[in-house]
Coordinates of C-alpha atoms and ligand atoms in Angstrom, one line a residue:
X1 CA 0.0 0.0 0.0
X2 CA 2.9 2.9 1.1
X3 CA 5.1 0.9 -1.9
X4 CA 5.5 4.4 -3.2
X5 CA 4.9 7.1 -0.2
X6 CA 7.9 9.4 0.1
X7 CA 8.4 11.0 3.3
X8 CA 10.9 13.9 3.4
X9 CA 12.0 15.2 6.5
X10 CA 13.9 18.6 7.8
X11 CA 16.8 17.6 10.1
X12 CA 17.2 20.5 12.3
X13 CA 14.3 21.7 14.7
X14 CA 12.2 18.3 13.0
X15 CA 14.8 15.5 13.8
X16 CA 17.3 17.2 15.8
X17 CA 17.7 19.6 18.7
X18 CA 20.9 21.1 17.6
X19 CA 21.2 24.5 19.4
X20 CA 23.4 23.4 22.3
X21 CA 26.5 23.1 19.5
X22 CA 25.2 26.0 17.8
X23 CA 25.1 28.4 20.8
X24 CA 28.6 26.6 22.2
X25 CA 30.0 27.8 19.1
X26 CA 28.4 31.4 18.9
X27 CA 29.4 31.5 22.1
X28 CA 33.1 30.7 21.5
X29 CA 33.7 32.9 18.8
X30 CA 32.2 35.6 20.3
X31 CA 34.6 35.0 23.4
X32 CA 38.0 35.1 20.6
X33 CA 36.7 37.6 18.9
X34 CA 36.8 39.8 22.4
X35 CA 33.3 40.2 22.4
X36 CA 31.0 39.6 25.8
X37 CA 29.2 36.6 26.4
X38 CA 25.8 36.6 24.0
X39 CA 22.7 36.5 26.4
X40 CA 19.7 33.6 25.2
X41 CA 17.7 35.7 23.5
X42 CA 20.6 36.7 20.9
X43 CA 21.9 32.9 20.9
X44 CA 18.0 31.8 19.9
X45 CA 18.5 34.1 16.8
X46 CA 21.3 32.2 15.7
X47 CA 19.1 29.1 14.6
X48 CA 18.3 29.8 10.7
X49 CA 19.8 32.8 9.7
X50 CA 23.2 32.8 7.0
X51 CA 26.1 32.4 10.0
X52 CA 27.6 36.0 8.3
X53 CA 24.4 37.8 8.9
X54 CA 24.2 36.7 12.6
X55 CA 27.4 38.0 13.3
X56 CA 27.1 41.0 11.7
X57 CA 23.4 42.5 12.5
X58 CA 23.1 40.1 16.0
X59 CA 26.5 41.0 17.7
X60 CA 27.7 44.1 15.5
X61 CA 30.9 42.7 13.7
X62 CA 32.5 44.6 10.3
X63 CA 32.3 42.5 7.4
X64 CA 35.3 41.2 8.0
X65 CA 35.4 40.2 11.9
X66 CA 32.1 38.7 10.7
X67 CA 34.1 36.6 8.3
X68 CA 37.1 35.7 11.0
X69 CA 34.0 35.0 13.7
X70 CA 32.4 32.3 10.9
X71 CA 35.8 30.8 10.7
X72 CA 36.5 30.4 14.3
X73 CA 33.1 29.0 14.5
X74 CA 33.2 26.8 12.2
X75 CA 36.5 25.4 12.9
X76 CA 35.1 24.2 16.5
X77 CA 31.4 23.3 15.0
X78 CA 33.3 21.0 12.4
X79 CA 34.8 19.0 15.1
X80 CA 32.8 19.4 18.4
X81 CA 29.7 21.5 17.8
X82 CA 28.0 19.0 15.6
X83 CA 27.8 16.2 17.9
X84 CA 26.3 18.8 21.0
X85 CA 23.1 17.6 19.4
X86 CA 20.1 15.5 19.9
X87 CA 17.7 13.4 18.0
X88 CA 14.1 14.3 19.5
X89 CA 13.2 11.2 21.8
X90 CA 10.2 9.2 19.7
X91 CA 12.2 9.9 16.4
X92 CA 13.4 6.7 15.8
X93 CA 10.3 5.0 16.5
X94 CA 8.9 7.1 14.3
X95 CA 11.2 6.4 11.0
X96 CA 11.4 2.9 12.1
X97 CA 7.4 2.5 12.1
X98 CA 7.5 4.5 8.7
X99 CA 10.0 2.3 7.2
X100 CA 8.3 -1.0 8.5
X101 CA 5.3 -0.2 6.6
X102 CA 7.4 -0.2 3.2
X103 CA 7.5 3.8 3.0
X104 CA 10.6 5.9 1.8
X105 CA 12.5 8.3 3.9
X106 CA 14.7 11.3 2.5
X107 CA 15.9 14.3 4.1
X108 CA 15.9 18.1 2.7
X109 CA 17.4 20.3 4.6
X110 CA 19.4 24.0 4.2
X111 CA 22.2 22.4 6.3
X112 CA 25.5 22.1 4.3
X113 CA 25.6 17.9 3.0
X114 CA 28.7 17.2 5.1
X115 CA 27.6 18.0 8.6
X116 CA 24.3 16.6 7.5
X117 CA 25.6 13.2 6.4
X118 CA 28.1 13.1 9.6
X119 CA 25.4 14.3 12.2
X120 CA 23.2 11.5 10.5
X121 CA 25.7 8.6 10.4
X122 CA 26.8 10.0 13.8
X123 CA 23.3 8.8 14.8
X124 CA 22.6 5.5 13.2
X125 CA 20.1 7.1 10.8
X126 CA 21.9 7.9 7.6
X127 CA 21.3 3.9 6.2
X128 CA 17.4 4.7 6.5
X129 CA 17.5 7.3 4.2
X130 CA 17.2 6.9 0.4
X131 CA 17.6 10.4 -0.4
X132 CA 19.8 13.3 1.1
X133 CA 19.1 16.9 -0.2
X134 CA 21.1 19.7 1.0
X135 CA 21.6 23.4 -0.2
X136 CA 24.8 23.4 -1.8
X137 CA 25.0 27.4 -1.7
X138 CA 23.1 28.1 1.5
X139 CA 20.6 29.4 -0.3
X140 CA 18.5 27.1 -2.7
X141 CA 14.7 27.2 -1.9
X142 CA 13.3 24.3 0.0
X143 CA 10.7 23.3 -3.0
X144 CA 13.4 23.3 -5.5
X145 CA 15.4 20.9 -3.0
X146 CA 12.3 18.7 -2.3
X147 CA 11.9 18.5 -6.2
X148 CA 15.1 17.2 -6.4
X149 CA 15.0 14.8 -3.5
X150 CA 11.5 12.9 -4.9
X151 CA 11.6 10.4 -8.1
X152 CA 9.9 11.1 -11.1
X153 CA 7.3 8.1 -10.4
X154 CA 7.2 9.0 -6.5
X155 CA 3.4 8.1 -5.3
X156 CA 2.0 10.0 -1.8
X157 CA 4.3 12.0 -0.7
X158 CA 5.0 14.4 2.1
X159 CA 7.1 17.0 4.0
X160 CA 7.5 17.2 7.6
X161 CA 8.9 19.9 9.2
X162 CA 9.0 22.6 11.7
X163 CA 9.4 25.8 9.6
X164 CA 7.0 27.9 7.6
X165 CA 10.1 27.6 5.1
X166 CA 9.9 23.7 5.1
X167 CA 5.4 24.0 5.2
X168 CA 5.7 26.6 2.2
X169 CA 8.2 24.4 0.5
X170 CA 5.7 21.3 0.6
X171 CA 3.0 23.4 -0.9
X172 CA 4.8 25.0 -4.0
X173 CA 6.1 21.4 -4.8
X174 CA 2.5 20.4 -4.7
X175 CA 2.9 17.5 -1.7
X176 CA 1.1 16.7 2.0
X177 CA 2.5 18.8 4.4
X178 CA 3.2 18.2 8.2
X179 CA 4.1 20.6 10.7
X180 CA 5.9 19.6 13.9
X181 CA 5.2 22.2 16.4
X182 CA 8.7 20.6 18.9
X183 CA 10.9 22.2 16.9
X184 CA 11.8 25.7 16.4
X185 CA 8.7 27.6 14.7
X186 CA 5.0 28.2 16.3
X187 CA 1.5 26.2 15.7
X188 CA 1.0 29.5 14.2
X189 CA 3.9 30.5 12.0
X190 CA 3.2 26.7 10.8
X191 CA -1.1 26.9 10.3
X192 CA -0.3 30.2 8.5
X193 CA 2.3 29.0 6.3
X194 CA -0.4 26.2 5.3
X195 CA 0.4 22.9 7.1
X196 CA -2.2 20.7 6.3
X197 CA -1.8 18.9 9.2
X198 CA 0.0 19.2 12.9
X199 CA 1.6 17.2 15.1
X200 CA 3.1 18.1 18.5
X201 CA 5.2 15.1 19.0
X202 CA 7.3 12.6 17.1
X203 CA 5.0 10.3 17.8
X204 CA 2.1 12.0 16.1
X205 CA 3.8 12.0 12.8
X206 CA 3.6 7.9 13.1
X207 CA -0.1 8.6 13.9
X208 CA -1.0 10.8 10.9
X209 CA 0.8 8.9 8.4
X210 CA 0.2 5.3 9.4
X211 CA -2.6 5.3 11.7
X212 CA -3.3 2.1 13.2
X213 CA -0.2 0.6 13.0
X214 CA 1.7 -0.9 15.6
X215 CA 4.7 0.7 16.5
X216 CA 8.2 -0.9 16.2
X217 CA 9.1 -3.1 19.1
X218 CA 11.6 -0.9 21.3
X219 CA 13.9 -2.7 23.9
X220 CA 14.0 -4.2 27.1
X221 CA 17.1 -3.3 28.9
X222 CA 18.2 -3.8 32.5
X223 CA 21.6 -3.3 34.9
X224 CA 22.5 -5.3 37.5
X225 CA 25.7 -4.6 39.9
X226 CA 26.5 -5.3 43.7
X227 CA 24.7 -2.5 46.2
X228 CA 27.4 0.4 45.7
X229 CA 28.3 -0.7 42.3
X230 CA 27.5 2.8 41.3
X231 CA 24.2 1.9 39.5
X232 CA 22.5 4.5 40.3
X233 CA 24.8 7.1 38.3
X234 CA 25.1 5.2 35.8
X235 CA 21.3 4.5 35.1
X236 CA 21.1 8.0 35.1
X237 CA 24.0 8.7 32.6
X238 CA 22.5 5.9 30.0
X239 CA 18.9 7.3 30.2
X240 CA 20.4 11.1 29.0
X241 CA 22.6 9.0 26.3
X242 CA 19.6 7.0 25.3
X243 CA 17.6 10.6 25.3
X244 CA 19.8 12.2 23.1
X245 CA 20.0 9.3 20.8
X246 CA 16.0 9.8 20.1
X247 CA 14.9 6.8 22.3
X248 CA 11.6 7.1 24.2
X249 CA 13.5 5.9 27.5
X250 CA 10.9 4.1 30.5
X251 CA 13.0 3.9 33.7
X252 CA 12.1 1.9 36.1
X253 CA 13.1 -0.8 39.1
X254 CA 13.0 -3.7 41.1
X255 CA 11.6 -4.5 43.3
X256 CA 8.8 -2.1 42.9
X257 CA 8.2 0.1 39.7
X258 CA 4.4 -0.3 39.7
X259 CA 1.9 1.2 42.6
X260 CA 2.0 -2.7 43.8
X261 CA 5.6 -3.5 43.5
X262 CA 6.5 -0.7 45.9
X263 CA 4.2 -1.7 48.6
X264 CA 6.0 -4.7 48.0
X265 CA 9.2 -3.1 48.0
X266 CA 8.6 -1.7 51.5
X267 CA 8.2 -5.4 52.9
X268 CA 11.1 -6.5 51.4
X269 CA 13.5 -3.6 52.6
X270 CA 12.1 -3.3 55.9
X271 CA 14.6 -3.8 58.6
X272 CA 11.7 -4.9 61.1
X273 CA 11.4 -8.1 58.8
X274 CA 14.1 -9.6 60.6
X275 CA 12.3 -13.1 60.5
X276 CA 11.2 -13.3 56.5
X277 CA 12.0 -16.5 55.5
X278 CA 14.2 -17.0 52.2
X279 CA 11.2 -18.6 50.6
X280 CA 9.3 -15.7 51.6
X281 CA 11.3 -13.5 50.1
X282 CA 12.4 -15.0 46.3
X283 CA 8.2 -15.3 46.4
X284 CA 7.7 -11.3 46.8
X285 CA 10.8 -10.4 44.6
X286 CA 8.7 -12.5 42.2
X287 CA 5.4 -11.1 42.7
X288 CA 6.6 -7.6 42.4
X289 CA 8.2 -8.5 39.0
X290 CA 4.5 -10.1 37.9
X291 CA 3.0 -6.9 37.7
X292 CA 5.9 -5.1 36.2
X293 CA 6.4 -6.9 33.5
X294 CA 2.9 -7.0 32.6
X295 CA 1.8 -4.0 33.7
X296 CA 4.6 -1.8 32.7
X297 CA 7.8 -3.4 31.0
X298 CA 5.4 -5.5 28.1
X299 CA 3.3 -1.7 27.4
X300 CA 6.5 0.4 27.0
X301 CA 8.1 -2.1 24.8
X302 CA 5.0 -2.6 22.4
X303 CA 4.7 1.2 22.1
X304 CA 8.2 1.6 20.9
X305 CA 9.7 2.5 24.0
X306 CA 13.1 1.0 25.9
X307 CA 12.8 0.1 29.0
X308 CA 15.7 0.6 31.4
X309 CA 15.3 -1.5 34.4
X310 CA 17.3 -1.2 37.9
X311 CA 17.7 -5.1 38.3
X312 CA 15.6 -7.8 37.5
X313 CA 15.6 -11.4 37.3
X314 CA 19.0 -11.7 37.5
X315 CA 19.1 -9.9 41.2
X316 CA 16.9 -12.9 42.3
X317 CA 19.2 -15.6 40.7
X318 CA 22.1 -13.8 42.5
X319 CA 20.7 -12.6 45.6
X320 CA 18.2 -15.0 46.6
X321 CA 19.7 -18.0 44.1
X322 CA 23.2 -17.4 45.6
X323 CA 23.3 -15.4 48.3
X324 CA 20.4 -16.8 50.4
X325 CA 21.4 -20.2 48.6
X326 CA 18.0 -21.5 47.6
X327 CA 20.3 -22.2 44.0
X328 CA 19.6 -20.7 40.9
X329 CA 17.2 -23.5 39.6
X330 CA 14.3 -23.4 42.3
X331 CA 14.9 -19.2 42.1
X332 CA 14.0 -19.4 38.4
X333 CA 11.8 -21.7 38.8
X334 CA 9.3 -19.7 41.2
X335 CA 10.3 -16.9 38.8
X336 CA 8.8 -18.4 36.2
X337 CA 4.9 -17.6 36.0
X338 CA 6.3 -13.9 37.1
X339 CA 8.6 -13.4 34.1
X340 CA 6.9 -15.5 31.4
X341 CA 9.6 -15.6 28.8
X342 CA 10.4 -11.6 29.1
X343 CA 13.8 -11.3 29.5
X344 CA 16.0 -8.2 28.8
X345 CA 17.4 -7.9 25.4
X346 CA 20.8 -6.8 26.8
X347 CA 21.6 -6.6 30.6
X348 CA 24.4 -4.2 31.8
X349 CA 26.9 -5.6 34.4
X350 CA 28.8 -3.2 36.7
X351 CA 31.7 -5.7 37.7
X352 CA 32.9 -4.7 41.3
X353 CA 34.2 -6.5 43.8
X354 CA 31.8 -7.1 46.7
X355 CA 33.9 -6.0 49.9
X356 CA 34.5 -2.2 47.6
X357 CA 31.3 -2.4 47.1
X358 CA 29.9 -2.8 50.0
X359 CA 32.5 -0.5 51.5
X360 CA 31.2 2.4 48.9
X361 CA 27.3 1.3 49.7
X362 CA 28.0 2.1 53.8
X363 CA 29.6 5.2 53.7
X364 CA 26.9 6.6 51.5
X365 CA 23.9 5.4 53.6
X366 CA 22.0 3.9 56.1
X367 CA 22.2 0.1 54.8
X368 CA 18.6 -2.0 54.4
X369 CA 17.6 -5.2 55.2
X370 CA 19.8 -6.9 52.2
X371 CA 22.9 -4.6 52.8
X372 CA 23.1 -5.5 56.3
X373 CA 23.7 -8.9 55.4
X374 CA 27.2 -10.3 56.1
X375 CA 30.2 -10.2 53.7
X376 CA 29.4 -13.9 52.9
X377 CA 26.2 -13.4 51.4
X378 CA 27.8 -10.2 49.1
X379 CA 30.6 -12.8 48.2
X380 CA 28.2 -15.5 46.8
X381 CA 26.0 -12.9 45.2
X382 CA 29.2 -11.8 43.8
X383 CA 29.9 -15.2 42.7
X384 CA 26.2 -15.9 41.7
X385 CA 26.4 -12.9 38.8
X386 CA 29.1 -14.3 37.8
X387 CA 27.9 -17.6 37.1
X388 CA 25.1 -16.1 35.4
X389 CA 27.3 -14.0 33.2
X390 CA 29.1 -16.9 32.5
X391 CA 26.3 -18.9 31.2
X392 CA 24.6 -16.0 28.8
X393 CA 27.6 -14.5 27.5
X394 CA 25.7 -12.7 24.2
X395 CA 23.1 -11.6 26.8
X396 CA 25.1 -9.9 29.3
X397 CA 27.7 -6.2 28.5
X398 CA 30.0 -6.4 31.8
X399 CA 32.0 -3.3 32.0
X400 CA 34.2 -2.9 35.2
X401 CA 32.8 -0.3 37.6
X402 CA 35.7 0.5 39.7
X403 CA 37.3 3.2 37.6
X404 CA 36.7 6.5 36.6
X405 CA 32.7 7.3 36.2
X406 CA 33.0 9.4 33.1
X407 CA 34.7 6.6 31.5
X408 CA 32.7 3.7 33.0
X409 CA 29.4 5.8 31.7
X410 CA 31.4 6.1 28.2
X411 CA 31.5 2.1 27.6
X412 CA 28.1 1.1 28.9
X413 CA 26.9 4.2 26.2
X414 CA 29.2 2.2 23.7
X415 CA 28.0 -1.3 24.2
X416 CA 24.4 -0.6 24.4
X417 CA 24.4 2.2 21.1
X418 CA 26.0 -0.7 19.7
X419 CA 23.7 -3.4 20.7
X420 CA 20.4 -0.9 20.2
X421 CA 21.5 0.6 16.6
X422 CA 22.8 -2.9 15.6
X423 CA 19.3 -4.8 16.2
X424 CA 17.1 -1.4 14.7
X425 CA 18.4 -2.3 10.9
Ligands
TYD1 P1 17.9 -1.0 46.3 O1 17.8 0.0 47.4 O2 17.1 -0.8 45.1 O3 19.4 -1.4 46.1 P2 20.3 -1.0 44.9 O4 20.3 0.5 44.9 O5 21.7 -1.6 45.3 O6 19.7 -1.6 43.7 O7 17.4 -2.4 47.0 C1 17.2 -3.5 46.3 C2 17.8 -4.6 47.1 O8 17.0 -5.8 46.8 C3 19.2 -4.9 46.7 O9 19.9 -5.2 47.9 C4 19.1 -6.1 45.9 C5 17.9 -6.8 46.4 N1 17.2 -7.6 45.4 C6 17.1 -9.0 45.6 O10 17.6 -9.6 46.6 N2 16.4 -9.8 44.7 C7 15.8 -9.2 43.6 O11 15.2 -9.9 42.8 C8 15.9 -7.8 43.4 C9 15.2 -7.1 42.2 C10 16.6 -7.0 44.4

């Protein structure tokens, strides 16, 4: 049916959020070029406009300081700026939906092709394009570039974009038009211009062009460590990667995550619960997971979304498998009505060893019910994960957590782009 549907898209402002490297840059060669620090309102202005112009008519440069200020700018935007950029989070899903249904995606932009290509590939988006149109002079009018970027015997097509320049552009080359109101232009600048239709998220622009369809499947991640491995920081660190990589990121944990699974949680944690019984407790780390997945992990993933889980099965193979030594088998086995074949796609291991970690995890806090367990128990949990490792090597990305946490967030980011990009094409 969508055999022949092109849909062209505008990169910045429609698929990504590039100011940060833009303003960096204005920001930087207005600091060489002796000038004060531009306030927000002056930076916003940067976003469109010919870089000359900027510098001459928004900080006051001669023709030629506006020239020197474009090449000091460009110089750092060439290397660094480019990459201060995000894809808008429900972006991929979108293309990936688009794609799934047979249609064809191109970009048209009035960004120069190189950046373009390298901000694209830089992504993991570039293969899913069949067509890249960019101004070669700065200047070339969006319909003549969308003219250029559809084939003769294109079918439906469409133009989606967040600029009365990209709206107007549709029009005057006679195709749909979509207006995405996330970006840099108004509802208004974009209904005037003519957008035939609106929509306020990425997600909307899967709804007006393939309505009914399913999404694509997103991804079930989760991270599993010692207490103290540092998880916490790192959970935090992927969830911005994943964010700026366009993912629709769900973050969650166990035990808990859902209304129930937190009431649960409080049992489990409580100190007072001195007497809970090992059983007791692999049952009610089950439980809690029962509504999760179903209630929350199975949704998010169906709707296109990845899921990025504080612990999950794997805790209760360690912890109550190994440490409370009911063994892995019987731990999985109670687990098994609870889980019901959901497992993570990938699972993140922060490799410490237990006595640092436990020595991290008691200067920070008060420790609960499962930190003030002996060193013994840490040890065969310690042991336990790495049993489990070792039996679902393709499953599991262990990086070593005792280092530096700039570099320890660096290769998680690394394996699990990998991992996410690789299984998307
Ligand atoms: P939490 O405060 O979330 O610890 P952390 O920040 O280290 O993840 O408490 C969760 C505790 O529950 C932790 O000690 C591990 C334990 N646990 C199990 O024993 N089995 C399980 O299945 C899960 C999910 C957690």
């Amino acid at each position: 049916m969508n055999q022949n549907t092109w849909v062209l898209f505008d990169l910045d402002g429609t698929l990504t959020q590039s100011e940060e490297g833009i303003w960096n840059c204005a920001k930087h060669a207005a600091a060489r070029m002796g000038l004060p620090e531009p306030d927000t309102a002056t930076l916003r202005k940067f976003i469109g406009p010919p870089l000359i112009w900027s510098f001459r008519e928004l900080l006051g440069l001669s023709p030629e300081d506006a020239e020197e200020a474009q090449r000091i700018y460009r110089e750092r935007y060439n290397t660094v700026g480019l990459f201060e950029n995000r894809v808008y989070p429900g972006i991929r899903c979108a293309l990936r939906t688009l794609r799934k249904t047979g249609m064809h995606l191109g970009i048209v932009t009035g960004k120069p092709e190189s950046p373009t290509r390298r901000i694209l590939e830089h992504f993991g988006i570039l293969g899913w394009m069949e067509t890249v149109v960019c101004a070669t002079d700065g200047h070339a009018e969006k319909d003549h570039l969308i003219r250029q970027a559809l084939p003769a015997d294109a079918g439906e097509a469409w133009m989606v974009g967040d600029r009365m320049f990209d709206v107007e552009g549709g029009r005057k080359a006679g195709i749909h038009t979509i207006g995405v109101t996330y970006g840099y232009g108004s509802e208004e600048e974009l209904l005037n211009a003519g957008a035939e239709r609106i929509a306020h998220t990425p997600r909307e622009i899967m709804e007006i062009l393939c309505p009914g369809e399913a999404p694509a499947r997103g991804a079930f991640l989760s991270m599993e460590g010692l207490d103290g491995s540092g998880k916490g920081t790192q959970l935090e660190r992927l969830t911005d990667t994943l964010d700026r990589w366009g993912y629709e990121v769900v973050h969650t944990r166990e035990p808990g995550g859902t209304p129930i699974g937190e009431k649960i949680r409080e049992i489990l944690l409580d100190r007072e619960n001195a007497g809970m019984t090992a059983q007791t407790e692999a049952l009610l780390y089950a439980a809690s997971r029962a509504q999760h997945v179903r209630e929350k992990i199975r949704p998010a993933v169906a709707e296109g979304k990845v899921v990025l889980c504080d612990r999950f099965l794997d805790s209760s193979a360690a912890y109550q498998g190994g440490g409370r030594q009911l063994g892995v088998e019987q731990v999985l086995a109670i687990n098994a009505p609870a889980v019901d074949g959901t497992l993570p796609d990938l699972t993140v291991y922060l490799d410490i060893d237990h006595r640092k970690s436990l020595q991290r995890r008691c200067a920070a806090s008060e420790p609960d019910r499962m930190e003030m367990e002996a060193e013994s128990f840490h040890a065969r949990v310690e042991d336990g994960y790495h049993q489990l490792i070792a039996g679902n090597p393709e499953r599991f990305a262990v990086v070593n957590a005792e280092g530096d946490r700039d570099e320890i967030a660096a290769q998680i980011a690394e394996k699990v782009l990998a991992r996410l990009t690789g299984d998307e094409n």
